[in-house]
mmCIF file of C-alpha atoms and ligand atoms in Angstrom:
data_model
loop_
_atom_site.group_PDB
_atom_site.id
_atom_site.type_symbol
_atom_site.label_atom_id
_atom_site.label_comp_id
_atom_site.label_asym_id
_atom_site.label_seq_id
_atom_site.Cartn_x
_atom_site.Cartn_y
_atom_site.Cartn_z
ATOM 1 C CA MET K 1 -13.775 -18.472 5.289
ATOM 2 C CA LYS K 2 -16.880 -17.294 7.050
ATOM 3 C CA ASP K 3 -18.672 -13.986 7.141
ATOM 4 C CA ASN K 4 -21.717 -14.183 9.412
ATOM 5 C CA PHE K 5 -24.536 -11.793 10.382
ATOM 6 C CA ARG K 6 -22.708 -10.753 13.539
ATOM 7 C CA GLN K 7 -19.640 -9.715 11.582
ATOM 8 C CA GLN K 8 -21.750 -7.965 8.950
ATOM 9 C CA GLY K 9 -23.557 -6.068 11.690
ATOM 10 C CA LYS K 10 -20.288 -4.992 13.303
ATOM 11 C CA ARG K 11 -19.102 -3.782 9.918
ATOM 12 C CA LYS K 12 -22.165 -1.564 9.556
ATOM 13 C CA GLN K 13 -21.308 -0.038 12.957
ATOM 14 C CA LEU K 14 -17.742 0.575 11.788
ATOM 15 C CA VAL K 15 -19.014 2.310 8.639
ATOM 16 C CA LYS K 16 -21.228 4.518 10.819
ATOM 17 C CA LEU K 17 -18.233 5.398 13.003
ATOM 18 C CA LEU K 18 -16.139 6.302 9.953
ATOM 19 C CA GLU K 19 -18.941 8.572 8.731
ATOM 20 C CA GLU K 20 -19.006 10.245 12.154
ATOM 21 C CA LYS K 21 -15.234 10.728 11.891
ATOM 22 C CA GLY K 22 -15.731 12.607 8.618
ATOM 23 C CA ILE K 23 -15.466 10.078 5.773
ATOM 24 C CA THR K 24 -18.044 11.027 3.118
ATOM 25 C CA ASN K 25 -17.121 9.126 -0.066
ATOM 26 C CA LYS K 26 -19.998 6.659 -0.533
ATOM 27 C CA ASN K 27 -17.951 4.240 -2.647
ATOM 28 C CA VAL K 28 -15.241 4.053 0.016
ATOM 29 C CA LEU K 29 -17.815 3.468 2.775
ATOM 30 C CA GLU K 30 -19.520 0.772 0.699
ATOM 31 C CA ALA K 31 -16.178 -0.973 0.068
ATOM 32 C CA ILE K 32 -15.577 -1.104 3.838
ATOM 33 C CA ASN K 33 -19.129 -2.331 4.328
ATOM 34 C CA VAL K 34 -18.631 -5.336 2.037
ATOM 35 C CA ILE K 35 -15.033 -6.426 2.735
ATOM 36 C CA PRO K 36 -14.734 -9.023 5.528
ATOM 37 C CA ARG K 37 -11.824 -7.359 7.375
ATOM 38 C CA HIS K 38 -11.766 -10.130 10.010
ATOM 39 C CA LEU K 39 -10.487 -12.550 7.357
ATOM 40 C CA PHE K 40 -7.411 -10.351 6.752
ATOM 41 C CA MET K 41 -6.253 -10.737 10.363
ATOM 42 C CA ASP K 42 -4.794 -13.562 12.420
ATOM 43 C CA SER K 43 -7.687 -15.452 13.989
ATOM 44 C CA SER K 44 -6.555 -14.437 17.495
ATOM 45 C CA PHE K 45 -7.408 -10.820 16.601
ATOM 46 C CA GLU K 46 -10.659 -11.590 14.755
ATOM 47 C CA ASP K 47 -12.824 -10.244 17.555
ATOM 48 C CA HIS K 48 -11.121 -6.860 17.193
ATOM 49 C CA ALA K 49 -11.519 -6.682 13.403
ATOM 50 C CA TYR K 50 -14.280 -4.087 13.466
ATOM 51 C CA GLN K 51 -12.701 -1.743 15.966
ATOM 52 C CA ASP K 52 -11.165 1.309 14.355
ATOM 53 C CA LYS K 53 -7.614 0.168 15.123
ATOM 54 C CA ALA K 54 -4.479 -1.133 13.438
ATOM 55 C CA PHE K 55 -3.519 -4.715 14.375
ATOM 56 C CA PRO K 56 -0.455 -6.938 13.982
ATOM 57 C CA ILE K 57 -0.232 -9.219 10.935
ATOM 58 C CA ALA K 58 2.725 -11.471 9.974
ATOM 59 C CA ALA K 59 6.378 -10.374 9.691
ATOM 60 C CA GLY K 60 6.076 -7.666 12.377
ATOM 61 C CA GLN K 61 3.760 -5.562 10.171
ATOM 62 C CA THR K 62 0.248 -4.201 10.731
ATOM 63 C CA ILE K 63 -3.097 -4.011 8.966
ATOM 64 C CA SER K 64 -3.834 -0.276 8.779
ATOM 65 C CA GLN K 65 -6.563 1.312 10.885
ATOM 66 C CA PRO K 66 -9.898 1.400 8.980
ATOM 67 C CA TYR K 67 -10.087 5.209 9.323
ATOM 68 C CA THR K 68 -6.635 5.529 7.758
ATOM 69 C CA VAL K 69 -7.575 3.200 4.881
ATOM 70 C CA ALA K 70 -10.788 5.172 4.323
ATOM 71 C CA PHE K 71 -8.997 8.541 4.584
ATOM 72 C CA GLN K 72 -6.267 7.623 2.097
ATOM 73 C CA SER K 73 -8.838 6.090 -0.269
ATOM 74 C CA GLU K 74 -10.940 9.245 -0.084
ATOM 75 C CA LEU K 75 -7.891 11.412 -0.864
ATOM 76 C CA LEU K 76 -7.263 9.346 -3.996
ATOM 77 C CA ASN K 77 -10.916 9.642 -5.134
ATOM 78 C CA ILE K 78 -10.595 6.707 -7.510
ATOM 79 C CA LYS K 79 -12.608 6.378 -10.702
ATOM 80 C CA PRO K 80 -13.291 2.888 -12.111
ATOM 81 C CA ASN K 81 -10.554 1.486 -14.353
ATOM 82 C CA GLN K 82 -7.880 3.883 -13.144
ATOM 83 C CA LYS K 83 -4.410 2.398 -12.810
ATOM 84 C CA VAL K 84 -3.422 2.508 -9.158
ATOM 85 C CA LEU K 85 -0.077 1.555 -7.610
ATOM 86 C CA GLU K 86 -0.025 0.587 -3.928
ATOM 87 C CA ILE K 87 3.229 0.412 -1.959
ATOM 88 C CA GLY K 88 2.994 -2.029 0.990
ATOM 89 C CA THR K 89 0.526 -4.828 0.171
ATOM 90 C CA GLY K 90 0.645 -6.100 3.764
ATOM 91 C CA SER K 91 -2.556 -7.952 4.636
ATOM 92 C CA GLY K 92 -4.134 -6.979 1.300
ATOM 93 C CA TYR K 93 -6.995 -5.093 2.970
ATOM 94 C CA GLN K 94 -6.252 -1.752 1.300
ATOM 95 C CA THR K 95 -5.678 -3.674 -1.961
ATOM 96 C CA ALA K 96 -9.180 -5.136 -1.637
ATOM 97 C CA VAL K 97 -10.639 -1.651 -1.051
ATOM 98 C CA LEU K 98 -8.924 -0.420 -4.242
ATOM 99 C CA CYS K 99 -10.292 -3.435 -6.157
ATOM 100 C CA GLU K 100 -13.813 -2.749 -4.836
ATOM 101 C CA LEU K 101 -13.474 0.844 -6.079
ATOM 102 C CA GLY K 102 -12.947 -0.570 -9.574
ATOM 103 C CA ALA K 103 -9.247 0.277 -9.880
ATOM 104 C CA LYS K 104 -6.715 -1.730 -11.835
ATOM 105 C CA VAL K 105 -4.404 -2.408 -8.925
ATOM 106 C CA TYR K 106 -0.632 -2.925 -8.947
ATOM 107 C CA THR K 107 0.834 -3.544 -5.513
ATOM 108 C CA ILE K 108 4.330 -4.074 -4.088
ATOM 109 C CA GLU K 109 5.384 -5.868 -0.886
ATOM 110 C CA ARG K 110 8.958 -6.304 0.298
ATOM 111 C CA GLN K 111 8.377 -9.024 2.918
ATOM 112 C CA GLN K 112 8.360 -12.354 1.142
ATOM 113 C CA GLU K 113 6.225 -14.054 3.784
ATOM 114 C CA LEU K 114 3.454 -11.472 3.370
ATOM 115 C CA TYR K 115 3.820 -11.354 -0.403
ATOM 116 C CA LYS K 116 3.201 -15.109 -0.647
ATOM 117 C CA LYS K 117 0.451 -15.300 1.941
ATOM 118 C CA THR K 118 -1.482 -12.281 0.677
ATOM 119 C CA SER K 119 -1.205 -13.178 -3.033
ATOM 120 C CA LYS K 120 -2.858 -16.499 -2.278
ATOM 121 C CA PHE K 121 -5.427 -15.079 0.112
ATOM 122 C CA LEU K 122 -6.662 -12.288 -2.201
ATOM 123 C CA ALA K 123 -7.214 -14.840 -4.982
ATOM 124 C CA GLN K 124 -9.167 -17.087 -2.584
ATOM 125 C CA LEU K 125 -11.380 -14.150 -1.702
ATOM 126 C CA GLY K 126 -11.946 -13.336 -5.391
ATOM 127 C CA TYR K 127 -9.902 -10.110 -5.540
ATOM 128 C CA ARG K 128 -7.735 -9.894 -8.623
ATOM 129 C CA PRO K 129 -5.142 -7.113 -8.595
ATOM 130 C CA LYS K 130 -3.472 -6.772 -12.025
ATOM 131 C CA TYR K 131 -0.071 -7.433 -10.509
ATOM 132 C CA ILE K 132 1.325 -8.254 -7.058
ATOM 133 C CA SER K 133 5.057 -7.646 -6.966
ATOM 134 C CA PHE K 134 7.660 -8.848 -4.491
ATOM 135 C CA GLY K 135 10.079 -5.940 -4.459
ATOM 136 C CA ASP K 136 11.083 -2.511 -3.238
ATOM 137 C CA GLY K 137 8.371 0.119 -3.200
ATOM 138 C CA TYR K 138 10.894 2.973 -3.272
ATOM 139 C CA LYS K 139 11.472 2.079 -6.927
ATOM 140 C CA GLY K 140 7.791 1.812 -7.892
ATOM 141 C CA LEU K 141 7.030 -0.237 -11.011
ATOM 142 C CA PRO K 142 8.666 1.599 -13.936
ATOM 143 C CA ASN K 143 7.668 -1.131 -16.415
ATOM 144 C CA TYR K 144 3.979 -0.574 -15.665
ATOM 145 C CA ALA K 145 4.023 3.230 -15.315
ATOM 146 C CA PRO K 146 2.461 5.748 -15.664
ATOM 147 C CA PHE K 147 -0.224 5.479 -12.950
ATOM 148 C CA ASP K 148 -3.334 7.563 -12.278
ATOM 149 C CA GLN K 149 -2.815 7.226 -8.549
ATOM 150 C CA ILE K 150 -0.147 5.983 -6.171
ATOM 151 C CA ILE K 151 -0.801 5.167 -2.508
ATOM 152 C CA VAL K 152 1.948 4.447 0.014
ATOM 153 C CA THR K 153 0.770 2.540 3.109
ATOM 154 C CA ALA K 154 3.968 2.763 5.173
ATOM 155 C CA GLY K 155 5.677 5.816 6.704
ATOM 156 C CA ALA K 156 8.228 7.243 4.245
ATOM 157 C CA PRO K 157 11.223 9.257 5.537
ATOM 158 C CA PHE K 158 11.079 11.252 2.265
ATOM 159 C CA ILE K 159 9.102 11.262 -0.980
ATOM 160 C CA PRO K 160 10.738 8.764 -3.359
ATOM 161 C CA LYS K 161 11.497 10.474 -6.706
ATOM 162 C CA PRO K 162 10.684 7.380 -8.827
ATOM 163 C CA LEU K 163 7.105 7.450 -7.530
ATOM 164 C CA LEU K 164 6.645 11.067 -8.650
ATOM 165 C CA ALA K 165 8.140 10.182 -12.037
ATOM 166 C CA GLN K 166 5.632 7.327 -12.459
ATOM 167 C CA LEU K 167 2.540 9.565 -12.099
ATOM 168 C CA LYS K 168 0.452 10.661 -15.083
ATOM 169 C CA VAL K 169 -0.126 14.414 -15.433
ATOM 170 C CA GLY K 170 -3.226 14.982 -13.284
ATOM 171 C CA GLY K 171 -2.295 11.917 -11.213
ATOM 172 C CA ARG K 172 -1.924 11.866 -7.417
ATOM 173 C CA LEU K 173 0.456 10.391 -4.869
ATOM 174 C CA VAL K 174 -0.919 9.922 -1.346
ATOM 175 C CA ILE K 175 1.945 9.268 1.085
ATOM 176 C CA PRO K 176 2.537 9.583 4.839
ATOM 177 C CA VAL K 177 5.888 11.356 5.283
ATOM 178 C CA GLY K 178 8.159 11.630 8.329
ATOM 179 C CA GLU K 179 9.172 9.729 11.435
ATOM 180 C CA ASP K 180 6.605 9.027 14.148
ATOM 181 C CA PRO K 181 3.997 10.423 13.533
ATOM 182 C CA GLN K 182 3.855 11.003 9.787
ATOM 183 C CA ILE K 183 2.104 13.839 7.973
ATOM 184 C CA MET K 184 -0.291 12.729 5.232
ATOM 185 C CA ASN K 185 0.778 14.337 1.947
ATOM 186 C CA ARG K 186 -1.024 14.450 -1.370
ATOM 187 C CA LEU K 187 1.016 15.435 -4.411
ATOM 188 C CA THR K 188 -0.802 16.184 -7.653
ATOM 189 C CA ARG K 189 1.189 16.260 -10.883
ATOM 190 C CA THR K 190 0.030 19.464 -12.587
ATOM 191 C CA SER K 191 2.426 19.258 -15.585
ATOM 192 C CA ALA K 192 5.417 17.213 -16.753
ATOM 193 C CA THR K 193 7.616 19.130 -14.329
ATOM 194 C CA ALA K 194 5.321 20.551 -11.619
ATOM 195 C CA PHE K 195 3.651 19.077 -8.520
ATOM 196 C CA GLU K 196 1.211 20.649 -6.107
ATOM 197 C CA LYS K 197 1.459 19.559 -2.472
ATOM 198 C CA GLU K 198 -1.297 19.422 0.157
ATOM 199 C CA THR K 199 -1.024 18.114 3.739
ATOM 200 C CA PHE K 200 -3.704 16.464 5.887
ATOM 201 C CA GLY K 201 -2.563 16.014 9.478
ATOM 202 C CA GLU K 202 -0.879 13.296 11.509
ATOM 203 C CA PHE K 203 -1.052 9.511 11.095
ATOM 204 C CA ARG K 204 0.966 6.549 12.403
ATOM 205 C CA PHE K 205 2.359 3.868 10.089
ATOM 206 C CA VAL K 206 5.039 1.184 10.246
ATOM 207 C CA PRO K 207 8.138 2.460 8.399
ATOM 208 C CA LEU K 208 8.713 2.161 4.655
ATOM 209 C CA LEU K 209 11.950 0.209 4.849
ATOM 210 C CA GLU K 210 15.050 0.821 2.765
ATOM 211 C CA ASN K 211 17.898 -1.488 1.791
ATOM 212 C CA LYS K 212 16.299 -4.835 2.471
ATOM 213 C CA SER K 213 19.092 -7.311 3.133
HETATM 214 N N1 SAH T 1 -1.784 -1.816 3.024
HETATM 215 C C1 SAH T 1 -1.486 -2.679 4.150
HETATM 216 C C2 SAH T 1 -0.647 -1.953 5.191
HETATM 217 C C3 SAH T 1 0.435 -2.842 5.722
HETATM 218 S S1 SAH T 1 1.662 -2.056 6.696
HETATM 219 C C4 SAH T 1 -2.739 -3.255 4.744
HETATM 220 O O1 SAH T 1 -3.834 -2.757 4.438
HETATM 221 O O2 SAH T 1 -2.660 -4.220 5.496
HETATM 222 C C5 SAH T 1 2.863 -1.574 5.500
HETATM 223 C C6 SAH T 1 3.422 -2.644 4.612
HETATM 224 O O3 SAH T 1 4.482 -2.045 3.848
HETATM 225 C C7 SAH T 1 4.068 -3.832 5.332
HETATM 226 O O4 SAH T 1 3.490 -5.015 4.866
HETATM 227 C C8 SAH T 1 5.553 -3.737 4.969
HETATM 228 O O5 SAH T 1 6.187 -4.994 4.857
HETATM 229 C C9 SAH T 1 5.500 -3.004 3.643
HETATM 230 N N2 SAH T 1 6.736 -2.327 3.270
HETATM 231 C C10 SAH T 1 7.643 -1.703 4.083
HETATM 232 N N3 SAH T 1 8.662 -1.188 3.358
HETATM 233 C C11 SAH T 1 8.393 -1.499 2.047
HETATM 234 C C12 SAH T 1 9.075 -1.236 0.817
HETATM 235 N N4 SAH T 1 10.236 -0.570 0.764
HETATM 236 N N5 SAH T 1 8.503 -1.688 -0.331
HETATM 237 C C13 SAH T 1 7.317 -2.377 -0.320
HETATM 238 N N6 SAH T 1 6.633 -2.647 0.822
HETATM 239 C C14 SAH T 1 7.165 -2.220 1.996
#
């Protein structure tokens, strides 16, 4: 697994572009600067790794666009050692960003092919999420709750209630909601029973799938 000067240079350009697009969180930008995104993609797409675009990965899924990863990460504003739940492990790129930010990461993937491939790959790269789960993100991980932050990386038709229930008071859920496109939502749990909702414009994700057969 190689990361050469050319790729590092392209990554610096990508970080610059993300800054121009409005990303300001230094820790997020540094995470993107150090993670070799080209290794998370099929080799046929490697040349495109440092364009600000989503690309196909296995099982008909995509690696999210760098701007989207940066934007969602900035909305979470993670502090080291926070417990973070990610729904939609996919390529593991967002997982790696969360690890770089110092989070204790729990992540769920429903496609077995991706679950297996990405579990192995993240370990090879030296990223150690606390737990990678093969399962249904709509349910969250009740046995590991509560979480400081929850991030959903697929388009949800509605906000799953179990995810809200698994947030600590003061915790946040960042989730794209709707059909195509989705609206980025951030829900902050302000008390045991109350949530405050903010919205942040349109994004495009693959769907958060229900009822896996
Ligand atoms: N975070 C990923 C984004 C991958 S795309 C990355 O950085 O590459 C969204 C992922 O969500 C896909 O891998 C898809 O298989 C997964 N997914 C879709 N529905 C899901 C569900 N109900 N539970 C868990 N994962 C799901």
